[in-house]
Amino acid sequence: MRGRVPARAVAAGAAVVTVAAGLGVRTVADGDLAKYAGDALYTVLICALVALCAPRARPVVVAGTGLAVSWAVELLQLTGVPAELSRRSGVARLVLGSTFNAPDLLWYAVGAAAVWAVLAATSRRIGPGPRTSASR
């Protein structure tokens, strides 16, 4: 078998591609298409960050953690805290949003399912990195 691609490198690349895709969707689409694609991509980005931090995590753990974080952020919007922070910071608005929207929960699940499917299909080609004689 040929060498594996280090998982952190794949995760970092996926994060960059996901941000580019999100920006691309916003430039070519608007309305519900852009919003819900953005929701799914938000979860994909969180999953990429999870994989970057925990490169040995199983696909279901990466996707489940990304989904849980996305849902937690959405549910936090019910408190009004993200709306207040979003008024003060553009970064907070991008990360936390401002207004709860129940359909977002579904689209986060779509993003997590896509991540799980890709990771499950490619897990043999992606590894934690090269092994050294000391790590065997």
N, CA, C and O atoms as a DFTB+ gen file, in Angstrom:
544 C
 N C O
     1  1       0.839      -1.172       0.000
     2  2       0.000       0.000       0.000
     3  2       0.884       1.234       0.000
     4  3       1.871       1.288       0.733
     5  1       0.550       2.204      -0.795
     6  2       1.301       3.443      -0.849
     7  2       1.140       4.190       0.457
     8  3       0.253       3.879       1.251
     9  1       2.002       5.182       0.684
    10  2       1.959       5.955       1.927
    11  2       0.625       6.667       2.111
    12  3      -0.039       7.066       1.154
    13  1       0.271       6.804       3.352
    14  2      -0.960       7.507       3.694
    15  2      -0.713       8.999       3.718
    16  3       0.397       9.460       3.983
    17  1      -1.764       9.745       3.437
    18  2      -1.709      11.191       3.554
    19  2      -1.975      11.530       5.017
    20  3      -2.954      11.042       5.582
    21  1      -1.136      12.351       5.648
    22  2      -1.362      12.684       7.057
    23  2      -2.730      13.340       7.273
    24  3      -3.125      14.245       6.537
    25  1      -3.436      12.867       8.291
    26  2      -4.798      13.344       8.550
    27  2      -4.843      14.840       8.822
    28  3      -5.777      15.516       8.393
    29  1      -3.856      15.363       9.523
    30  2      -3.865      16.807       9.807
    31  2      -3.731      17.627       8.531
    32  3      -4.350      18.684       8.409
    33  1      -2.943      17.164       7.595
    34  2      -2.800      17.881       6.331
    35  2      -4.116      17.873       5.560
    36  3      -4.508      18.881       4.972
    37  1      -4.787      16.735       5.567
    38  2      -6.083      16.634       4.892
    39  2      -7.102      17.544       5.571
    40  3      -7.858      18.246       4.899
    41  1      -7.121      17.532       6.900
    42  2      -8.081      18.352       7.639
    43  2      -7.830      19.839       7.401
    44  3      -8.774      20.606       7.211
    45  1      -6.575      20.244       7.411
    46  2      -6.253      21.651       7.158
    47  2      -6.662      22.047       5.742
    48  3      -7.227      23.121       5.534
    49  1      -6.382      21.193       4.782
    50  2      -6.801      21.471       3.405
    51  2      -8.313      21.532       3.277
    52  3      -8.851      22.383       2.568
    53  1      -8.998      20.624       3.967
    54  2     -10.465      20.621       3.934
    55  2     -11.026      21.899       4.532
    56  3     -12.017      22.433       4.035
    57  1     -10.406      22.392       5.589
    58  2     -10.879      23.645       6.200
    59  2     -10.746      24.812       5.221
    60  3     -11.660      25.625       5.086
    61  1      -9.614      24.887       4.546
    62  2      -9.394      25.967       3.575
    63  2     -10.392      25.858       2.418
    64  3     -10.986      26.856       2.011
    65  1     -10.570      24.658       1.898
    66  2     -11.508      24.446       0.785
    67  2     -12.945      24.768       1.225
    68  3     -13.725      25.323       0.451
    69  1     -13.281      24.421       2.448
    70  2     -14.632      24.680       2.949
    71  2     -14.902      26.175       3.059
    72  3     -15.975      26.643       2.678
    73  1     -13.937      26.925       3.578
    74  2     -14.103      28.382       3.664
    75  2     -14.244      28.968       2.257
    76  3     -15.090      29.831       2.022
    77  1     -13.421      28.501       1.331
    78  2     -13.517      28.987      -0.055
    79  2     -14.871      28.638      -0.664
    80  3     -15.464      29.454      -1.369
    81  1     -15.362      27.431      -0.396
    82  2     -16.671      27.035      -0.916
    83  2     -17.772      27.908      -0.335
    84  3     -18.685      28.322      -1.051
    85  1     -17.690      28.188       0.956
    86  2     -18.688      29.054       1.587
    87  2     -18.695      30.444       0.984
    88  3     -19.758      31.003       0.718
    89  1     -17.518      31.003       0.766
    90  2     -17.438      32.320       0.140
    91  2     -17.932      32.262      -1.306
    92  3     -18.585      33.190      -1.785
    93  1     -17.615      31.165      -1.993
    94  2     -18.068      30.997      -3.376
    95  2     -19.574      30.901      -3.482
    96  3     -20.181      31.498      -4.370
    97  1     -20.176      30.151      -2.577
    98  2     -21.642      30.030      -2.588
    99  2     -22.276      31.393      -2.392
   100  3     -23.267      31.716      -3.047
   101  1     -21.716      32.198      -1.499
   102  2     -22.279      33.529      -1.227
   103  2     -22.156      34.466      -2.429
   104  3     -22.955      35.392      -2.575
   105  1     -21.159      34.232      -3.292
   106  2     -20.994      35.108      -4.448
   107  2     -21.883      34.706      -5.626
   108  3     -22.220      35.548      -6.458
   109  1     -22.266      33.433      -5.705
   110  2     -23.051      32.981      -6.859
   111  2     -24.515      32.712      -6.539
   112  3     -25.326      32.530      -7.447
   113  1     -24.858      32.684      -5.254
   114  2     -26.241      32.373      -4.885
   115  2     -26.677      33.296      -3.756
   116  3     -25.859      33.915      -3.077
   117  1     -27.975      33.367      -3.581
   118  2     -28.499      34.127      -2.458
   119  2     -29.753      33.427      -1.940
   120  3     -30.128      32.365      -2.437
   121  1     -30.381      34.009      -0.967
   122  2     -31.610      33.428      -0.438
   123  2     -31.365      32.119       0.286
   124  3     -30.304      31.897       0.867
   125  1     -32.376      31.253       0.238
   126  2     -32.323      29.987       0.970
   127  2     -31.170      29.092       0.521
   128  3     -30.547      28.433       1.353
   129  1     -30.877      29.058      -0.775
   130  2     -29.790      28.215      -1.263
   131  2     -28.477      28.588      -0.586
   132  3     -27.778      27.715      -0.073
   133  1     -28.140      29.856      -0.579
   134  2     -26.891      30.301       0.036
   135  2     -26.917      30.067       1.540
   136  3     -25.922      29.637       2.122
   137  1     -28.052      30.348       2.168
   138  2     -28.146      30.201       3.616
   139  2     -27.956      28.754       4.048
   140  3     -27.147      28.465       4.929
   141  1     -28.697      27.853       3.431
   142  2     -28.643      26.468       3.875
   143  2     -27.362      25.763       3.426
   144  3     -26.874      24.879       4.130
   145  1     -26.817      26.130       2.286
   146  2     -25.498      25.614       1.897
   147  2     -24.465      26.096       2.912
   148  3     -23.574      25.346       3.310
   149  1     -24.596      27.350       3.322
   150  2     -23.696      27.887       4.340
   151  2     -23.811      27.146       5.660
   152  3     -22.806      26.909       6.331
   153  1     -25.026      26.778       6.037
   154  2     -25.231      26.006       7.267
   155  2     -24.508      24.666       7.193
   156  3     -23.794      24.290       8.122
   157  1     -24.693      23.951       6.098
   158  2     -24.034      22.654       5.939
   159  2     -22.513      22.827       5.947
   160  3     -21.799      22.046       6.576
   161  1     -22.027      23.844       5.253
   162  2     -20.585      24.084       5.199
   163  2     -20.028      24.515       6.555
   164  3     -18.872      24.228       6.863
   165  1     -20.828      25.197       7.365
   166  2     -20.423      25.576       8.722
   167  2     -20.070      24.311       9.504
   168  3     -19.034      24.250      10.166
   169  1     -20.934      23.313       9.422
   170  2     -20.667      22.059      10.122
   171  2     -19.477      21.332       9.514
   172  3     -18.682      20.739      10.243
   173  1     -19.342      21.367       8.211
   174  2     -18.178      20.744       7.560
   175  2     -16.892      21.391       8.086
   176  3     -15.916      20.696       8.370
   177  1     -16.894      22.705       8.214
   178  2     -15.716      23.401       8.731
   179  2     -15.427      22.993      10.172
   180  3     -14.273      22.751      10.524
   181  1     -16.448      22.915      11.000
   182  2     -16.234      22.489      12.384
   183  2     -15.675      21.070      12.413
   184  3     -14.775      20.775      13.199
   185  1     -16.193      20.205      11.577
   186  2     -15.677      18.834      11.500
   187  2     -14.209      18.820      11.078
   188  3     -13.414      18.051      11.618
   189  1     -13.854      19.661      10.126
   190  2     -12.453      19.740       9.694
   191  2     -11.569      20.191      10.850
   192  3     -10.458      19.688      11.014
   193  1     -12.052      21.129      11.645
   194  2     -11.281      21.587      12.798
   195  2     -11.174      20.501      13.860
   196  3     -10.135      20.363      14.505
   197  1     -12.235      19.734      14.044
   198  2     -12.193      18.595      14.969
   199  2     -11.143      17.590      14.491
   200  3     -10.329      17.114      15.283
   201  1     -11.164      17.274      13.208
   202  2     -10.200      16.319      12.648
   203  2      -8.771      16.857      12.745
   204  3      -7.827      16.087      12.919
   205  1      -8.616      18.156      12.632
   206  2      -7.295      18.769      12.770
   207  2      -6.777      18.595      14.200
   208  3      -5.595      18.323      14.410
   209  1      -7.662      18.753      15.168
   210  2      -7.279      18.617      16.584
   211  2      -7.159      17.162      17.030
   212  3      -6.362      16.844      17.912
   213  1      -7.947      16.284      16.426
   214  2      -7.967      14.871      16.827
   215  2      -7.861      13.990      15.587
   216  3      -8.848      13.379      15.175
   217  1      -6.671      13.921      14.988
   218  2      -6.525      13.228      13.708
   219  2      -6.806      11.730      13.749
   220  3      -7.043      11.121      12.706
   221  1      -6.785      11.135      14.922
   222  2      -7.045       9.690      15.029
   223  2      -8.513       9.372      15.320
   224  3      -8.886       8.204      15.428
   225  1      -9.337      10.399      15.444
   226  2     -10.754      10.177      15.763
   227  2     -11.453       9.445      14.618
   228  3     -11.173       9.685      13.443
   229  1     -12.360       8.556      14.986
   230  2     -13.139       7.820      13.989
   231  2     -14.083       8.775      13.263
   232  3     -14.474       9.795      13.830
   233  1     -14.455       8.469      12.028
   234  2     -15.355       9.334      11.258
   235  2     -16.642       9.688      12.000
   236  3     -17.095      10.830      11.933
   237  1     -17.235       8.730      12.702
   238  2     -18.487       9.008      13.411
   239  2     -18.258      10.003      14.549
   240  3     -19.143      10.802      14.857
   241  1     -17.090       9.963      15.172
   242  2     -16.780      10.901      16.261
   243  2     -16.564      12.303      15.697
   244  3     -17.054      13.282      16.260
   245  1     -15.834      12.402      14.589
   246  2     -15.599      13.704      13.960
   247  2     -16.932      14.326      13.538
   248  3     -17.209      15.483      13.855
   249  1     -17.744      13.564      12.832
   250  2     -19.032      14.086      12.357
   251  2     -19.977      14.381      13.520
   252  3     -20.663      15.402      13.516
   253  1     -20.015      13.505      14.502
   254  2     -20.895      13.711      15.651
   255  2     -20.503      14.924      16.472
   256  3     -21.368      15.667      16.937
   257  1     -19.216      15.129      16.652
   258  2     -18.746      16.296      17.394
   259  2     -19.053      17.578      16.629
   260  3     -19.494      18.565      17.217
   261  1     -18.820      17.564      15.321
   262  2     -19.147      18.738      14.504
   263  2     -20.624      19.069      14.568
   264  3     -21.004      20.235      14.677
   265  1     -21.454      18.044      14.501
   266  2     -22.901      18.252      14.579
   267  2     -23.290      18.777      15.955
   268  3     -24.092      19.706      16.051
   269  1     -22.747      18.209      17.010
   270  2     -23.077      18.651      18.367
   271  2     -22.693      20.114      18.592
   272  3     -23.452      20.873      19.196
   273  1     -21.517      20.505      18.108
   274  2     -21.087      21.900      18.263
   275  2     -22.006      22.821      17.461
   276  3     -22.412      23.874      17.951
   277  1     -22.330      22.429      16.247
   278  2     -23.220      23.253      15.415
   279  2     -24.581      23.431      16.071
   280  3     -25.109      24.542      16.139
   281  1     -25.147      22.321      16.556
   282  2     -26.446      22.399      17.234
   283  2     -26.354      23.252      18.498
   284  3     -27.260      24.033      18.788
   285  1     -25.268      23.105      19.245
   286  2     -25.107      23.892      20.475
   287  2     -25.065      25.384      20.168
   288  3     -25.683      26.182      20.872
   289  1     -24.345      25.760      19.128
   290  2     -24.275      27.172      18.748
   291  2     -25.657      27.666      18.331
   292  3     -26.065      28.762      18.714
   293  1     -26.374      26.870      17.554
   294  2     -27.723      27.270      17.117
   295  2     -28.657      27.422      18.317
   296  3     -29.406      28.394      18.409
   297  1     -28.608      26.463      19.227
   298  2     -29.475      26.543      20.400
   299  2     -29.078      27.690      21.325
   300  3     -29.934      28.259      22.003
   301  1     -27.803      28.034      21.361
   302  2     -27.348      29.183      22.138
   303  2     -28.013      30.471      21.641
   304  3     -28.206      31.414      22.408
   305  1     -28.357      30.500      20.360
   306  2     -29.008      31.682      19.801
   307  2     -30.360      31.958      20.455
   308  3     -30.856      33.082      20.386
   309  1     -30.956      30.969      21.080
   310  2     -32.215      31.168      21.792
   311  2     -32.039      32.061      23.018
   312  3     -33.015      32.615      23.526
   313  1     -30.799      32.204      23.498
   314  2     -30.546      33.013      24.694
   315  2     -30.397      34.499      24.389
   316  3     -30.542      35.323      25.292
   317  1     -30.116      34.856      23.162
   318  2     -29.872      36.257      22.845
   319  2     -28.423      36.671      22.984
   320  3     -28.051      37.752      22.527
   321  1     -27.595      35.847      23.600
   322  2     -26.182      36.187      23.773
   323  2     -25.474      36.346      22.426
   324  3     -24.776      37.341      22.229
   325  1     -25.628      35.399      21.489
   326  2     -24.969      35.597      20.196
   327  2     -25.439      36.868      19.470
   328  3     -24.637      37.529      18.810
   329  1     -26.714      37.211      19.584
   330  2     -27.207      38.425      18.928
   331  2     -26.502      39.654      19.487
   332  3     -26.111      40.546      18.733
   333  1     -26.341      39.702      20.798
   334  2     -25.646      40.834      21.426
   335  2     -24.186      40.882      21.000
   336  3     -23.670      41.948      20.666
   337  1     -23.523      39.739      21.011
   338  2     -22.123      39.697      20.580
   339  2     -21.982      40.042      19.104
   340  3     -21.012      40.687      18.706
   341  1     -22.939      39.619      18.297
   342  2     -22.902      39.892      16.853
   343  2     -23.051      41.372      16.548
   344  3     -22.516      41.857      15.551
   345  1     -23.770      42.092      17.392
   346  2     -23.888      43.549      17.201
   347  2     -22.553      44.239      17.418
   348  3     -22.310      45.318      16.878
   349  1     -21.696      43.622      18.201
   350  2     -20.409      44.233      18.553
   351  2     -19.250      43.754      17.691
   352  3     -18.216      44.417      17.614
   353  1     -19.418      42.596      17.038
   354  2     -18.283      42.009      16.321
   355  2     -18.745      41.240      15.085
   356  3     -19.630      40.388      15.160
   357  1     -18.135      41.554      13.966
   358  2     -18.418      40.810      12.740
   359  2     -17.955      39.366      12.824
   360  3     -18.587      38.477      12.253
   361  1     -16.853      39.123      13.534
   362  2     -16.356      37.763      13.702
   363  2     -17.355      36.949      14.522
   364  3     -17.639      35.798      14.190
   365  1     -17.890      37.543      15.593
   366  2     -18.890      36.842      16.403
   367  2     -20.110      36.513      15.555
   368  3     -20.700      35.444      15.712
   369  1     -20.494      37.413      14.660
   370  2     -21.647      37.155      13.800
   371  2     -21.387      35.966      12.881
   372  3     -22.273      35.140      12.666
   373  1     -20.175      35.878      12.341
   374  2     -19.827      34.752      11.464
   375  2     -19.780      33.434      12.226
   376  3     -20.227      32.408      11.713
   377  1     -19.251      33.450      13.426
   378  2     -19.059      32.218      14.195
   379  2     -20.326      31.786      14.919
   380  3     -20.664      30.602      14.933
   381  1     -21.032      32.750      15.527
   382  2     -22.172      32.425      16.386
   383  2     -23.533      32.680      15.770
   384  3     -24.542      32.178      16.267
   385  1     -23.578      33.459      14.690
   386  2     -24.874      33.833      14.135
   387  2     -25.584      34.774      15.086
   388  3     -24.970      35.321      16.003
   389  1     -26.885      34.965      14.869
   390  2     -27.598      35.881      15.754
   391  2     -29.016      35.435      16.073
   392  3     -29.539      35.742      17.145
   393  1     -29.642      34.713      15.150
   394  2     -31.058      34.390      15.301
   395  2     -31.282      32.896      15.127
   396  3     -30.803      32.300      14.162
   397  1     -32.004      32.295      16.054
   398  2     -32.329      30.874      15.961
   399  2     -33.237      30.629      14.762
   400  3     -34.175      31.386      14.516
   401  1     -32.947      29.563      14.020
   402  2     -33.756      29.163      12.877
   403  2     -33.775      27.631      12.863
   404  3     -32.771      27.000      12.532
   405  1     -34.903      27.043      13.218
   406  2     -35.006      25.584      13.369
   407  2     -34.519      24.791      12.152
   408  3     -33.853      23.773      12.339
   409  1     -34.819      25.206      10.910
   410  2     -34.333      24.426       9.760
   411  2     -32.806      24.323       9.688
   412  3     -32.276      23.404       9.065
   413  1     -32.108      25.252      10.317
   414  2     -30.647      25.171      10.323
   415  2     -30.181      23.860      10.933
   416  3     -29.172      23.301      10.504
   417  1     -30.909      23.358      11.935
   418  2     -30.529      22.113      12.601
   419  2     -30.464      20.952      11.603
   420  3     -29.573      20.107      11.682
   421  1     -31.405      20.920      10.676
   422  2     -31.400      19.889       9.632
   423  2     -30.184      20.029       8.728
   424  3     -29.528      19.036       8.415
   425  1     -29.879      21.242       8.307
   426  2     -28.777      21.446       7.371
   427  2     -27.424      21.190       8.017
   428  3     -26.478      20.792       7.337
   429  1     -27.323      21.415       9.329
   430  2     -26.102      21.016      10.029
   431  2     -25.947      19.498       9.967
   432  3     -24.843      18.988       9.777
   433  1     -27.047      18.788      10.126
   434  2     -27.007      17.323      10.045
   435  2     -26.600      16.862       8.646
   436  3     -25.888      15.868       8.502
   437  1     -27.048      17.577       7.625
   438  2     -26.653      17.249       6.252
   439  2     -25.137      17.397       6.096
   440  3     -24.482      16.539       5.505
   441  1     -24.590      18.482       6.626
   442  2     -23.140      18.686       6.556
   443  2     -22.379      17.598       7.290
   444  3     -21.374      17.093       6.789
   445  1     -22.855      17.232       8.485
   446  2     -22.191      16.188       9.273
   447  2     -22.275      14.838       8.563
   448  3     -21.312      14.072       8.569
   449  1     -23.409      14.550       7.960
   450  2     -23.570      13.280       7.233
   451  2     -22.622      13.226       6.043
   452  3     -22.047      12.177       5.755
   453  1     -22.458      14.337       5.357
   454  2     -21.534      14.384       4.221
   455  2     -20.099      14.137       4.685
   456  3     -19.352      13.398       4.044
   457  1     -19.719      14.758       5.800
   458  2     -18.379      14.548       6.345
   459  2     -18.186      13.081       6.708
   460  3     -17.174      12.474       6.359
   461  1     -19.167      12.515       7.413
   462  2     -19.047      11.116       7.803
   463  2     -18.865      10.228       6.576
   464  3     -18.008       9.344       6.569
   465  1     -19.672      10.460       5.534
   466  2     -19.603       9.628       4.328
   467  2     -18.228       9.728       3.670
   468  3     -17.660       8.714       3.264
   469  1     -17.697      10.926       3.564
   470  2     -16.384      11.108       2.937
   471  2     -15.299      10.459       3.781
   472  3     -14.439       9.755       3.251
   473  1     -15.330      10.689       5.087
   474  2     -14.303      10.106       5.952
   475  2     -14.379       8.583       5.976
   476  3     -13.350       7.908       5.944
   477  1     -15.584       8.048       6.033
   478  2     -15.738       6.596       6.048
   479  2     -15.222       5.982       4.749
   480  3     -14.627       4.905       4.765
   481  1     -15.445       6.656       3.640
   482  2     -15.009       6.136       2.344
   483  2     -13.511       6.274       2.124
   484  3     -12.929       5.521       1.343
   485  1     -12.879       7.223       2.800
   486  2     -11.461       7.496       2.544
   487  2     -10.560       7.151       3.723
   488  3      -9.361       7.426       3.675
   489  1     -11.098       6.567       4.759
   490  2     -10.311       6.356       5.982
   491  2      -9.065       5.496       5.774
   492  3      -8.112       5.625       6.542
   493  1      -9.039       4.651       4.797
   494  2      -7.852       3.817       4.566
   495  2      -6.712       4.604       3.925
   496  3      -5.548       4.222       4.046
   497  1      -7.040       5.696       3.246
   498  2      -5.990       6.472       2.579
   499  2      -5.499       7.633       3.429
   500  3      -4.496       8.269       3.106
   501  1      -6.210       7.906       4.515
   502  2      -5.833       9.015       5.382
   503  2      -5.396       8.430       6.709
   504  3      -6.120       7.645       7.321
   505  1      -4.236       8.807       7.143
   506  2      -3.730       8.285       8.411
   507  2      -3.212       9.382       9.294
   508  3      -3.122      10.532       8.865
   509  1      -2.866       9.052      10.529
   510  2      -2.398      10.068      11.457
   511  2      -1.034      10.648      11.087
   512  3      -0.616      11.656      11.658
   513  1      -0.359      10.041      10.165
   514  2       0.950      10.557       9.749
   515  2       1.942       9.408       9.687
   516  3       1.608       8.280      10.050
   517  1       3.156       9.681       9.232
   518  2       4.152       8.628       9.107
   519  2       4.544       8.094      10.476
   520  3       4.643       8.846      11.445
   521  1       4.764       6.807      10.540
   522  2       5.213       6.194      11.787
   523  2       6.729       6.133      11.793
   524  3       7.369       5.903      10.767
   525  1       7.271       6.340      12.946
   526  2       8.708       6.192      13.106
   527  2       8.964       4.917      13.876
   528  3       8.034       4.331      14.430
   529  1      10.201       4.482      13.919
   530  2      10.510       3.245      14.648
   531  2      10.188       3.406      16.134
   532  3       9.877       2.416      16.797
   533  1      10.253       4.619      16.671
   534  2       9.948       4.855      18.082
   535  2       8.458       4.728      18.367
   536  3       8.082       4.437      19.502
   537  1       7.597       4.938      17.373
   538  2       6.157       4.905      17.608
   539  2       5.526       3.535      17.322
   540  3       4.311       3.381      17.446
   541  1       6.324       2.556      16.946
   542  2       5.808       1.222      16.635
   543  2       5.699       0.346      17.834
   544  3       5.279      -0.806      17.721
